[in-house]
XYZ file of N, CA and C in Angstrom:
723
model
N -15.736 -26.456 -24.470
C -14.798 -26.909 -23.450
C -14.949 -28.419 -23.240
N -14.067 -29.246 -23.005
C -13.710 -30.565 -22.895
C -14.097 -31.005 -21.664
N -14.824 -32.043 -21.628
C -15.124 -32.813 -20.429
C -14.194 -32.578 -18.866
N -12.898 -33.277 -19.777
C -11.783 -32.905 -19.004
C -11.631 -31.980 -18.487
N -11.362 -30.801 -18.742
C -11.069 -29.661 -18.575
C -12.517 -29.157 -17.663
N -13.291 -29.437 -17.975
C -14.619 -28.976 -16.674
C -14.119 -29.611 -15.575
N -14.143 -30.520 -15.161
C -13.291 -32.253 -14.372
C -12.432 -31.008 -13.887
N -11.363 -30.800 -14.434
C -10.224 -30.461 -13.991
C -10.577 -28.692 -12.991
N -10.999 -27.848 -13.634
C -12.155 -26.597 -13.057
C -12.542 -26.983 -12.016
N -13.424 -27.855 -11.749
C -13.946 -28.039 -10.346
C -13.659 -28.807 -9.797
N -12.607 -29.847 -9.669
C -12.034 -30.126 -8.999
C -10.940 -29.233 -8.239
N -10.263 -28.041 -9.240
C -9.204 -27.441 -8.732
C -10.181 -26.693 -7.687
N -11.332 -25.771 -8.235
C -12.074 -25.146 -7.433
C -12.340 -25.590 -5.990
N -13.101 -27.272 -5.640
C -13.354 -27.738 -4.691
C -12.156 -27.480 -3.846
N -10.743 -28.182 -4.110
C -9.627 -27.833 -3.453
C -9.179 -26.717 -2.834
N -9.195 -25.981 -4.006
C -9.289 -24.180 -2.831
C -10.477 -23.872 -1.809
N -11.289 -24.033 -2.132
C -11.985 -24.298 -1.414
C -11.905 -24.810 0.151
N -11.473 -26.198 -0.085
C -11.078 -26.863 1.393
C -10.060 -26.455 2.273
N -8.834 -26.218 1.540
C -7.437 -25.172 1.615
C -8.180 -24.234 2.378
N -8.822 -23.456 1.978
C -9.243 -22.154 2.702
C -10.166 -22.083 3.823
N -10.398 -23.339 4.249
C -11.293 -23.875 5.616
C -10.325 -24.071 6.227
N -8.954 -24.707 6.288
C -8.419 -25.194 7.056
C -7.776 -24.219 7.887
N -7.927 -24.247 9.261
C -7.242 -23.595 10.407
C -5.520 -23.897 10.597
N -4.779 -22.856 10.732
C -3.605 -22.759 10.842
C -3.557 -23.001 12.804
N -2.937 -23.501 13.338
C -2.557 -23.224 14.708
C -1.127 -23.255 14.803
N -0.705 -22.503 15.414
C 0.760 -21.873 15.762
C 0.760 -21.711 17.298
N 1.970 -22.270 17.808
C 2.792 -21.629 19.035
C 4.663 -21.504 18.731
N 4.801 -21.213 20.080
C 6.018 -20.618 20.202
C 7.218 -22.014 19.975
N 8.030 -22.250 19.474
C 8.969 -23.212 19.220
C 9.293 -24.203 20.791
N 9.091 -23.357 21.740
C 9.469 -23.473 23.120
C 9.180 -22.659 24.457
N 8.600 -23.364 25.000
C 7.217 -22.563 26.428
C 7.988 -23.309 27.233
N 8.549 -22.080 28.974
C 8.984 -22.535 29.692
C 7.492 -22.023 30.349
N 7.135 -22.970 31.253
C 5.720 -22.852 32.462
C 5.910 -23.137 33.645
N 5.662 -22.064 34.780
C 5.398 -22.658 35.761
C 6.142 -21.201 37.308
N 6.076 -21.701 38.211
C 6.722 -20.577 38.965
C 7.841 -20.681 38.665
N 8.873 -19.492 38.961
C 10.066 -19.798 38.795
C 10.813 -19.715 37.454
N 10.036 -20.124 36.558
C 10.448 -20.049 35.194
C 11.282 -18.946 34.408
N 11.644 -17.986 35.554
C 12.099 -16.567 34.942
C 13.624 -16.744 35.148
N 14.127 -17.849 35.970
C 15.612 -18.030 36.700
C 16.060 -18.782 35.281
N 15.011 -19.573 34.329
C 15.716 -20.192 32.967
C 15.995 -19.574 31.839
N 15.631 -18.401 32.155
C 16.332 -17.398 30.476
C 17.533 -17.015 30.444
N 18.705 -16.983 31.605
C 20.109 -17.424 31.343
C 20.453 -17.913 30.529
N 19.686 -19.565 30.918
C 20.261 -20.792 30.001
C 19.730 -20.871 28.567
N 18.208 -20.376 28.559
C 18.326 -20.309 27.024
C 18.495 -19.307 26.347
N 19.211 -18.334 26.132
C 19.693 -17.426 26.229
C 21.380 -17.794 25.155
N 22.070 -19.097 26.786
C 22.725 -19.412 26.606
C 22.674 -20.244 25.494
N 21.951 -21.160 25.138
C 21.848 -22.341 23.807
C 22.033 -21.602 23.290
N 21.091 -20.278 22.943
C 21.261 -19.749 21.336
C 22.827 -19.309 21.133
N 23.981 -19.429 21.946
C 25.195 -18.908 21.482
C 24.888 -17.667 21.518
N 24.284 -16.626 22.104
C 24.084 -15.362 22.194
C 24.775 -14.742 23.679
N 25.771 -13.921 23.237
C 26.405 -13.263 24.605
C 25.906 -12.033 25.004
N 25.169 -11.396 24.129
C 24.591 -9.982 24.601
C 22.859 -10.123 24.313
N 22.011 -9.802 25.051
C 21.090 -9.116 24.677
C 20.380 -7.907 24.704
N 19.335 -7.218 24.434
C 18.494 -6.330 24.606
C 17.431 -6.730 24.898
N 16.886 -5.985 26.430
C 16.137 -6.451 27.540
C 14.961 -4.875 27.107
N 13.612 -5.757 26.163
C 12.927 -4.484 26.183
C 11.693 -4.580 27.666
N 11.613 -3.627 28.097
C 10.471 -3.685 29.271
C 10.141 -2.532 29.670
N 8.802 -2.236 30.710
C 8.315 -1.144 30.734
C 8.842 -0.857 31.813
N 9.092 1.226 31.831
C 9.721 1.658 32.575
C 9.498 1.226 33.978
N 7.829 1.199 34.120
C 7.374 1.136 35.417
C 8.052 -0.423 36.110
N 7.725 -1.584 35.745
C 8.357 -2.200 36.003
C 9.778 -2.354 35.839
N 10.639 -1.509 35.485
C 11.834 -1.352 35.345
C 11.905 -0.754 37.062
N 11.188 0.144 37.385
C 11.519 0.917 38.484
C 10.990 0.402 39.780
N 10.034 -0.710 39.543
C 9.454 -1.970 40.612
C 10.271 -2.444 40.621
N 11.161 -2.747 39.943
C 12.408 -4.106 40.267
C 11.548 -5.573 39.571
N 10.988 -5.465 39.169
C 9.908 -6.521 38.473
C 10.858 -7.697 37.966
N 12.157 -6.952 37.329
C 12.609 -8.000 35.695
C 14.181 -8.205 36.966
N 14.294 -8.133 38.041
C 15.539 -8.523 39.208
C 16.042 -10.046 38.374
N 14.523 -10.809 38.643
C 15.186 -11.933 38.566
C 15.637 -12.328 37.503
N 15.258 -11.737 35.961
C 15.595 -12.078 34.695
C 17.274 -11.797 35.114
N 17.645 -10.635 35.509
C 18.572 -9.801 35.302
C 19.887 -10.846 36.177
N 19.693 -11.412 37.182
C 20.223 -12.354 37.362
C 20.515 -13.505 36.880
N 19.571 -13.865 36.216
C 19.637 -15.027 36.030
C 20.473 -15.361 34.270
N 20.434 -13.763 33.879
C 21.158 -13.575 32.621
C 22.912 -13.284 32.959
N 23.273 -12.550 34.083
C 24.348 -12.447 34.880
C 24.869 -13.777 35.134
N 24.104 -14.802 35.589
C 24.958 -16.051 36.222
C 24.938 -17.096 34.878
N 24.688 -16.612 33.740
C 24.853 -17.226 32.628
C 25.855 -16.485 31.733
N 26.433 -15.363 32.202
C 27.799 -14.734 31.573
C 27.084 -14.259 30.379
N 25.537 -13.337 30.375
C 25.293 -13.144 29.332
C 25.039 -11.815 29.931
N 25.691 -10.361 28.573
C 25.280 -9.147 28.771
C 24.454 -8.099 28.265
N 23.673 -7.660 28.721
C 22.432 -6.977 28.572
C 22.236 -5.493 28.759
N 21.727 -5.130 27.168
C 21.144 -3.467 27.599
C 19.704 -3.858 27.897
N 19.156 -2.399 28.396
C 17.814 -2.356 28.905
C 17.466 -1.202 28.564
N 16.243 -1.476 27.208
C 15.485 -0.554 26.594
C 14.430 -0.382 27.904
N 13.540 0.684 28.186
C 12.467 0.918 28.679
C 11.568 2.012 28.173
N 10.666 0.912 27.921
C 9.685 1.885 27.094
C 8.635 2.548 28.007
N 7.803 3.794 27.757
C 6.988 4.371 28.387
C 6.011 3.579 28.660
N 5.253 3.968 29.690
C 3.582 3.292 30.016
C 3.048 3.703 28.702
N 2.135 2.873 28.234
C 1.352 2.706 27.507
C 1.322 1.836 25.845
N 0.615 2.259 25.014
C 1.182 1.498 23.772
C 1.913 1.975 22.933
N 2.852 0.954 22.646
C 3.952 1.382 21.692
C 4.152 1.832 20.651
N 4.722 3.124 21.018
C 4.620 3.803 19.167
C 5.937 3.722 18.458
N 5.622 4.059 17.032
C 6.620 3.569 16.239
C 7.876 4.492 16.658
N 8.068 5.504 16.887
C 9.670 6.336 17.219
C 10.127 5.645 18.305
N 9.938 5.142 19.257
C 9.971 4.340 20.265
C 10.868 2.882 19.943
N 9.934 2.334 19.038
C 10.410 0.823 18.456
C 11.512 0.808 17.595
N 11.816 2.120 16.902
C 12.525 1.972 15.869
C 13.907 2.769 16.394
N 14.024 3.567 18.012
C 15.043 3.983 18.791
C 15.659 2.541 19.187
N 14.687 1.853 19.811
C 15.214 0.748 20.111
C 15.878 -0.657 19.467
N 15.560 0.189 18.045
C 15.716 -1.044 17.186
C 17.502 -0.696 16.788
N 17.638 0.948 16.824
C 19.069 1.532 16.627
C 19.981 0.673 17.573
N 19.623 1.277 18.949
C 20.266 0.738 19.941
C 20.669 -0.537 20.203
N 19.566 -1.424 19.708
C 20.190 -2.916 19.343
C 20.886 -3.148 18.457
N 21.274 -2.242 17.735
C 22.093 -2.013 15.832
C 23.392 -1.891 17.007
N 23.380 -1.006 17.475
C 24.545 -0.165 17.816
C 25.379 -0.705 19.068
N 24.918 -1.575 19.835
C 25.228 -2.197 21.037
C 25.790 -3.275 20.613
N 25.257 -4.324 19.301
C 25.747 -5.640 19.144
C 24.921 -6.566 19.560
N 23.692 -6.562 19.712
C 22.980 -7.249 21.065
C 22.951 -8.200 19.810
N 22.567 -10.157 20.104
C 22.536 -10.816 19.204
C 21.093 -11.476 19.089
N 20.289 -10.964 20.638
C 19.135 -11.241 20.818
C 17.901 -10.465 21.515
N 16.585 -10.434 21.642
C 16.139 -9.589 21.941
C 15.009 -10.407 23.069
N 15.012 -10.012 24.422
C 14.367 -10.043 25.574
C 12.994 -9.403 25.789
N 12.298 -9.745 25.513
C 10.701 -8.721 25.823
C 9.896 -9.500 27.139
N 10.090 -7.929 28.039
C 9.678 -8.297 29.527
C 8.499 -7.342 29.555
N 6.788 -7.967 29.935
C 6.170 -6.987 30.592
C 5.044 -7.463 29.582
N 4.098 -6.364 29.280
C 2.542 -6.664 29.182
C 2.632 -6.599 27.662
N 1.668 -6.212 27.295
C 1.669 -6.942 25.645
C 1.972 -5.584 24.884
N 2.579 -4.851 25.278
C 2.763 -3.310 24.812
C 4.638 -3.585 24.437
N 4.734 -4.178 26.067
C 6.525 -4.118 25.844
C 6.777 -5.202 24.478
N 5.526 -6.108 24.324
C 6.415 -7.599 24.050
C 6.012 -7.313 22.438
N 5.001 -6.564 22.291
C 4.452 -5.780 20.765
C 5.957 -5.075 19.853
N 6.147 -4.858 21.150
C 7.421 -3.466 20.639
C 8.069 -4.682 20.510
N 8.989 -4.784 21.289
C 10.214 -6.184 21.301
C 10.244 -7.081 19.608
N 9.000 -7.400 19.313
C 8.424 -8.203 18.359
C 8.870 -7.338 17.108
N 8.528 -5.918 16.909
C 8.212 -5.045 15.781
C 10.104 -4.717 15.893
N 10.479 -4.869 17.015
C 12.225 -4.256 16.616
C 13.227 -5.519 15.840
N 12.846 -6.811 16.265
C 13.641 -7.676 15.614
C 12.998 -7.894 14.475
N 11.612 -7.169 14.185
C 11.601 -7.018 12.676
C 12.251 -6.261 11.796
N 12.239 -5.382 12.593
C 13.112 -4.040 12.083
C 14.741 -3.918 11.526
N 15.080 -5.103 12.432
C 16.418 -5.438 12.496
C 16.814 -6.375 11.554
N 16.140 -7.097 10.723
C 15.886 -7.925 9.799
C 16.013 -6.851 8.172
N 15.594 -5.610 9.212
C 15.196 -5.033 7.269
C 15.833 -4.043 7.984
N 17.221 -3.683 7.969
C 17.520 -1.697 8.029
C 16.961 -0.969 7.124
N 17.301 0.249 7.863
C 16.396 1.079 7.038
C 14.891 1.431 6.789
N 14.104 0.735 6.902
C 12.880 0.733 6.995
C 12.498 0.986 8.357
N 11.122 1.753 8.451
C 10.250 2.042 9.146
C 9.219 1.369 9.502
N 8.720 1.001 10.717
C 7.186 0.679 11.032
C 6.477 0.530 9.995
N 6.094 1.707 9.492
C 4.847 2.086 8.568
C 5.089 1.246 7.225
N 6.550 1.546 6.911
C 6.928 0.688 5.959
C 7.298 -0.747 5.921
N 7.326 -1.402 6.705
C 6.694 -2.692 7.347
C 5.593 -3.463 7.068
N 4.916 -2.220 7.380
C 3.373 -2.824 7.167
C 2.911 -2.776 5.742
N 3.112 -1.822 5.044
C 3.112 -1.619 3.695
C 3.475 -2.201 2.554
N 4.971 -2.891 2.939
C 6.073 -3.640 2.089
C 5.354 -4.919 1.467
N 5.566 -5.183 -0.046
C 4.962 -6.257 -0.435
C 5.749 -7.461 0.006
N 6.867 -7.266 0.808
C 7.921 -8.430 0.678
C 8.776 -7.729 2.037
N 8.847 -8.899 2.887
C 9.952 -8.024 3.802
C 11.106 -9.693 4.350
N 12.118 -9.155 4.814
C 12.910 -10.149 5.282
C 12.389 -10.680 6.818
N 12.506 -12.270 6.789
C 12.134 -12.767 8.301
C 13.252 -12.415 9.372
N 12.347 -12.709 10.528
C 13.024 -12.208 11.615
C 14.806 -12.824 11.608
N 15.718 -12.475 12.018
C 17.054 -13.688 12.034
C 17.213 -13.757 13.619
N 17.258 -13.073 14.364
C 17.682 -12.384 15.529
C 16.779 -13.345 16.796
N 17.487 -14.079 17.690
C 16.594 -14.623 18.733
C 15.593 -14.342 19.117
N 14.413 -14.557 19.464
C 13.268 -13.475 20.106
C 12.583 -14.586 21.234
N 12.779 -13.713 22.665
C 12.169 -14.340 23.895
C 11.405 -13.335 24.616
N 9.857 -13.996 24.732
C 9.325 -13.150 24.860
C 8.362 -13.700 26.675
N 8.440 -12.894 27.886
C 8.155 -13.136 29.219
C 6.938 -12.059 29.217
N 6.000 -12.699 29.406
C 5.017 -12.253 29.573
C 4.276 -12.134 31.106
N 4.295 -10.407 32.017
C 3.684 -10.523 33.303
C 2.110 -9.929 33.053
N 1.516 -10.049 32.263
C -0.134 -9.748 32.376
C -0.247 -11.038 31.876
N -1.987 -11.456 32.000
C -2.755 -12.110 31.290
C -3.376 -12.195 30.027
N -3.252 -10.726 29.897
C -4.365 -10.468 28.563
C -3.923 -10.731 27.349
N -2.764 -10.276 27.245
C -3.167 -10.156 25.398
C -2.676 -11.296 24.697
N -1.693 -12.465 25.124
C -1.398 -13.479 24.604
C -0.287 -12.791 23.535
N 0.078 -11.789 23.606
C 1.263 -11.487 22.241
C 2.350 -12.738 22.084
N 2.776 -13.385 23.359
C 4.050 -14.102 23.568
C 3.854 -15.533 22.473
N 2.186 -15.409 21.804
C 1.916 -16.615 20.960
C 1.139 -16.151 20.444
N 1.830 -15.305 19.162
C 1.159 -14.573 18.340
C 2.354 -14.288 17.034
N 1.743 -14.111 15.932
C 2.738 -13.383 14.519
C 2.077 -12.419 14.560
N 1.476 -11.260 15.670
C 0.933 -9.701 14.854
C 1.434 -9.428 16.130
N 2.217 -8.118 15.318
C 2.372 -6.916 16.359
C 1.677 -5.387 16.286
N 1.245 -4.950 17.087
C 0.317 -3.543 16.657
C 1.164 -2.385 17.391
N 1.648 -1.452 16.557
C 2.235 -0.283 16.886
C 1.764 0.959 15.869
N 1.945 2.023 17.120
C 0.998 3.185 17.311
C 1.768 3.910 16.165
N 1.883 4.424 14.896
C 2.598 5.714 14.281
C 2.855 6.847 14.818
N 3.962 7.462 15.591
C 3.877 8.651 16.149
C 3.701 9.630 15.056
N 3.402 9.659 13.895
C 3.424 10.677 13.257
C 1.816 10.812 12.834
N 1.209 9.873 12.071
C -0.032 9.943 11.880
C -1.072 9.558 12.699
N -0.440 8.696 14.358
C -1.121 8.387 15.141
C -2.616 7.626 14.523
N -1.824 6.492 14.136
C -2.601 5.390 13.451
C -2.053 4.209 14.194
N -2.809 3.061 14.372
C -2.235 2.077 14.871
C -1.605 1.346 13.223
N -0.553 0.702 13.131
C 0.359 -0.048 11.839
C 0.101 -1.485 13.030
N -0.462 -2.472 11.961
C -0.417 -3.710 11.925
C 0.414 -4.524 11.351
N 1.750 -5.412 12.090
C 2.643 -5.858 11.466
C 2.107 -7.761 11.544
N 2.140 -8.351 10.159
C 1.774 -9.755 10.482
C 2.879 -10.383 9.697
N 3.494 -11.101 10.594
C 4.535 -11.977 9.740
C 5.050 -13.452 10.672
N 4.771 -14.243 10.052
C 5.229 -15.699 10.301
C 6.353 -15.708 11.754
N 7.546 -14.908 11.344
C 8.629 -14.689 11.922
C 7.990 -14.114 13.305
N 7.113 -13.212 13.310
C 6.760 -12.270 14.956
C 6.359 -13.536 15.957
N 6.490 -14.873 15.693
C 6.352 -15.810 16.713
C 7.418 -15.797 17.683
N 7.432 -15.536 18.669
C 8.948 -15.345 19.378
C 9.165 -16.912 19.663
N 10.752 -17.498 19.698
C 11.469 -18.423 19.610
C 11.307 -19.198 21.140
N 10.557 -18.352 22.193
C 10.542 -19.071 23.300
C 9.993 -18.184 24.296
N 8.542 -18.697 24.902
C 7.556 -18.222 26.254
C 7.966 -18.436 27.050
N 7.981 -17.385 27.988
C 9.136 -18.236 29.508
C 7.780 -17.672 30.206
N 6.580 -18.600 30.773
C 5.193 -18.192 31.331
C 5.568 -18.474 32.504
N 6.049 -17.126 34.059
C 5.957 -17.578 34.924
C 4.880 -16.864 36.132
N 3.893 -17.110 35.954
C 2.594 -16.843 36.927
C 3.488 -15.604 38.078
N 4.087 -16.165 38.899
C 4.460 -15.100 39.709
C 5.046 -13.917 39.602
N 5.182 -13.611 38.300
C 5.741 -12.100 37.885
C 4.139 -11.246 38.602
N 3.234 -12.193 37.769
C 1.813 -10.803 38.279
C 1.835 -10.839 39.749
N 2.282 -11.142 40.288
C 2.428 -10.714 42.063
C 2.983 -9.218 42.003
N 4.279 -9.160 41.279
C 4.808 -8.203 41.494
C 4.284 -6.319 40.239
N 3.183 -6.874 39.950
C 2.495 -5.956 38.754
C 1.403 -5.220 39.895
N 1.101 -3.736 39.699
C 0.073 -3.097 40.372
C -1.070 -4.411 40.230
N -2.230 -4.233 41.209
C -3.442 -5.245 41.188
C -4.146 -4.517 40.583
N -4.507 -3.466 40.340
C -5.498 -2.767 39.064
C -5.130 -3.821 37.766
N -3.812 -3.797 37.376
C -3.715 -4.103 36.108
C -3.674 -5.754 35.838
N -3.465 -6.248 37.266
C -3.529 -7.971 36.938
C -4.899 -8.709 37.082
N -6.012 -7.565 37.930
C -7.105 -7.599 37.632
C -7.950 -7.602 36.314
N -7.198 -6.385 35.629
C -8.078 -5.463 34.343
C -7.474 -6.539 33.308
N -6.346 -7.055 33.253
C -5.582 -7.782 32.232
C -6.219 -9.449 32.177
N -6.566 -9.788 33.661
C -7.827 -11.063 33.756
C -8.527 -11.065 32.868
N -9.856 -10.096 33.360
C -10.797 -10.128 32.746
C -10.559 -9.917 31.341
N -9.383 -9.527 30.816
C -9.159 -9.544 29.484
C -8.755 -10.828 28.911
N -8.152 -11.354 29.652
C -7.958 -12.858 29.312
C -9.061 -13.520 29.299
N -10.042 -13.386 30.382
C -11.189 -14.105 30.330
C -12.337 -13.877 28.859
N -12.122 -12.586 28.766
C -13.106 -12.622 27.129
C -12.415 -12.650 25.962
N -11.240 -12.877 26.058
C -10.306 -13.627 24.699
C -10.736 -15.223 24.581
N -10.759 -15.655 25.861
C -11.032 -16.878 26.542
C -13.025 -17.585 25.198
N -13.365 -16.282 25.841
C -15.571 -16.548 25.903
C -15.357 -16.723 24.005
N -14.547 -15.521 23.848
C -14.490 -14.991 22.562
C -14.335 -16.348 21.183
N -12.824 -16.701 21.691
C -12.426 -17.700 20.989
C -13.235 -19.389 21.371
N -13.914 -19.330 22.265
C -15.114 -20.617 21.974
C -15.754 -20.483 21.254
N -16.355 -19.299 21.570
C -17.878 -19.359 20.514
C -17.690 -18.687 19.084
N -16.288 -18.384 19.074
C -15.864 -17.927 17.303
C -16.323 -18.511 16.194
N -16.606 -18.070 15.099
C -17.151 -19.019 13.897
C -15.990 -19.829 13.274
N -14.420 -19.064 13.807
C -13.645 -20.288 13.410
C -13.033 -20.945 13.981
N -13.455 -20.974 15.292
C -13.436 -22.014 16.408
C -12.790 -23.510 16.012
N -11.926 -24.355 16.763
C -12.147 -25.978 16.236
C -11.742 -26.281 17.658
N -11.475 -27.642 17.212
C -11.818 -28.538 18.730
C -10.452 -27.873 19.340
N -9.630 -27.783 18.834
C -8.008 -27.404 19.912
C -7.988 -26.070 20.613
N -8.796 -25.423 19.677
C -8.877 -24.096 20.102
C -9.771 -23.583 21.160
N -11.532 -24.360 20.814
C -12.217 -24.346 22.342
C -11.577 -25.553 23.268
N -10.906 -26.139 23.497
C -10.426 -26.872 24.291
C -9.740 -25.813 25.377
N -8.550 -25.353 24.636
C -7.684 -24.072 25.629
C -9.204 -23.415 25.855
N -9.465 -22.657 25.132
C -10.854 -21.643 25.875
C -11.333 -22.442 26.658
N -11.493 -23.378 27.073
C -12.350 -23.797 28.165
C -11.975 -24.017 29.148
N -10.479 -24.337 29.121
C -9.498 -24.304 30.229
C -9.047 -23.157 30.204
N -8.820 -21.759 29.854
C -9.007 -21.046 30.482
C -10.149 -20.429 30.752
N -11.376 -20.348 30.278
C -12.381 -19.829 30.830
C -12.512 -20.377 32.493
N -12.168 -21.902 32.916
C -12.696 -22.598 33.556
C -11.515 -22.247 34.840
């Protein structure tokens, strides 16, 4: 073998190498923050040129009146809305993929995910769905190749914990083999966080408690991670702190 050609070997080697150290960081295209922030998904709503959406959220807060103010604030923007509601707990695939019909079948041009990281999991896994007819959850996860999301995705987050609203993985339950299916794709970043603190007022206090402390050891977790970097314990420390 030629000088060169060794030269050329480990140099390519070193390169992958470094490539494969480097940390990816991702957020959402667009984070609305602050109180109040729930009266602006009308308007963006409105930019995207979208006249209908599908409002996924959990029943319970469906029946608190929790998502009032979304629901207005999509009304005084002349935009119209179904409302999926999914059961308490985590989202399984017959569930995601009813809802994924219903957004087929309604016309909706965008998809709304209101509530804890269960509703916004689901929400995430249907405008995948909607990207690829025909396919299933399971087959989702499986597929060597699948189409990106096309379909708006806004995702309002009222717990603390799970951070889905700035995330590409969605985790849904298989109702058939009762397996959790892990969906990871570039696209599951939703197009816009509308973070407004005062939704958890209106959430039972068991769960804005239990959903804390879950935030808080996502928080401990991601400092002291081995792939930790400075941007990343930075947020951990502001939220730990």
């Amino acid at each position: 073998m030629q000088d060169a050609e060794i030269s050329r070997i480990i140099t390519h080697t070193v390169d992958r190498m470094n490539a494969m150290a480097v940390h990816q960081f991702s957020l959402p295209p667009n984070t609305y923050i602050g109180a109040g922030a729930i009266a602006r998904t009308g308007e963006a709503i409105e930019k995207c040129g979208v006249r209908k959406v599908l409002v996924m959220t959990d029943e319970l807060l469906n029946k608190l009146g929790l998502p009032a103010g979304m629901y207005r604030a999509l009304s005084h923007s002349g935009i119209d809305y179904d409302v999926f509601c999914m059961p308490t707990g985590e989202p399984c695939s017959n569930e995601v993929e009813a809802a994924a019909r219903q957004a087929a079948e309604s016309g909706c041009g965008a998809i709304v995910a209101f509530g804890g990281g269960s509703a916004l999991d689901a929400a995430k896994a249907v405008a995948l769905l909607l990207a690829n007819p025909g396919r299933t959850v399971g087959e989702l996860e499986s597929a060597p190749q699948i189409n990106p999301r096309t379909m708006p995705l806004v995702a309002v987050p009222t717990t603390a914990g799970t951070g889905s609203e700035a995330t590409t993985v969605s985790v849904i339950t298989d109702s058939v083999r009762h397996v959790k299916r892990l969906l990871v794709h570039d696209s599951l970043m939703p197009d816009l966080a509308i973070i407004d603190a005062c939704l958890m007022l209106g959430v039972p206090s068991n769960v804005t408690a239990a959903t804390g402390i879950d935030a808080l050891t996502h928080a401990i977790e991601a400092y002291v991670a081995n792939g930790a970097t400075p941007m990343t314990q930075a947020l951990a420390y502001r939220a730990i702190g």
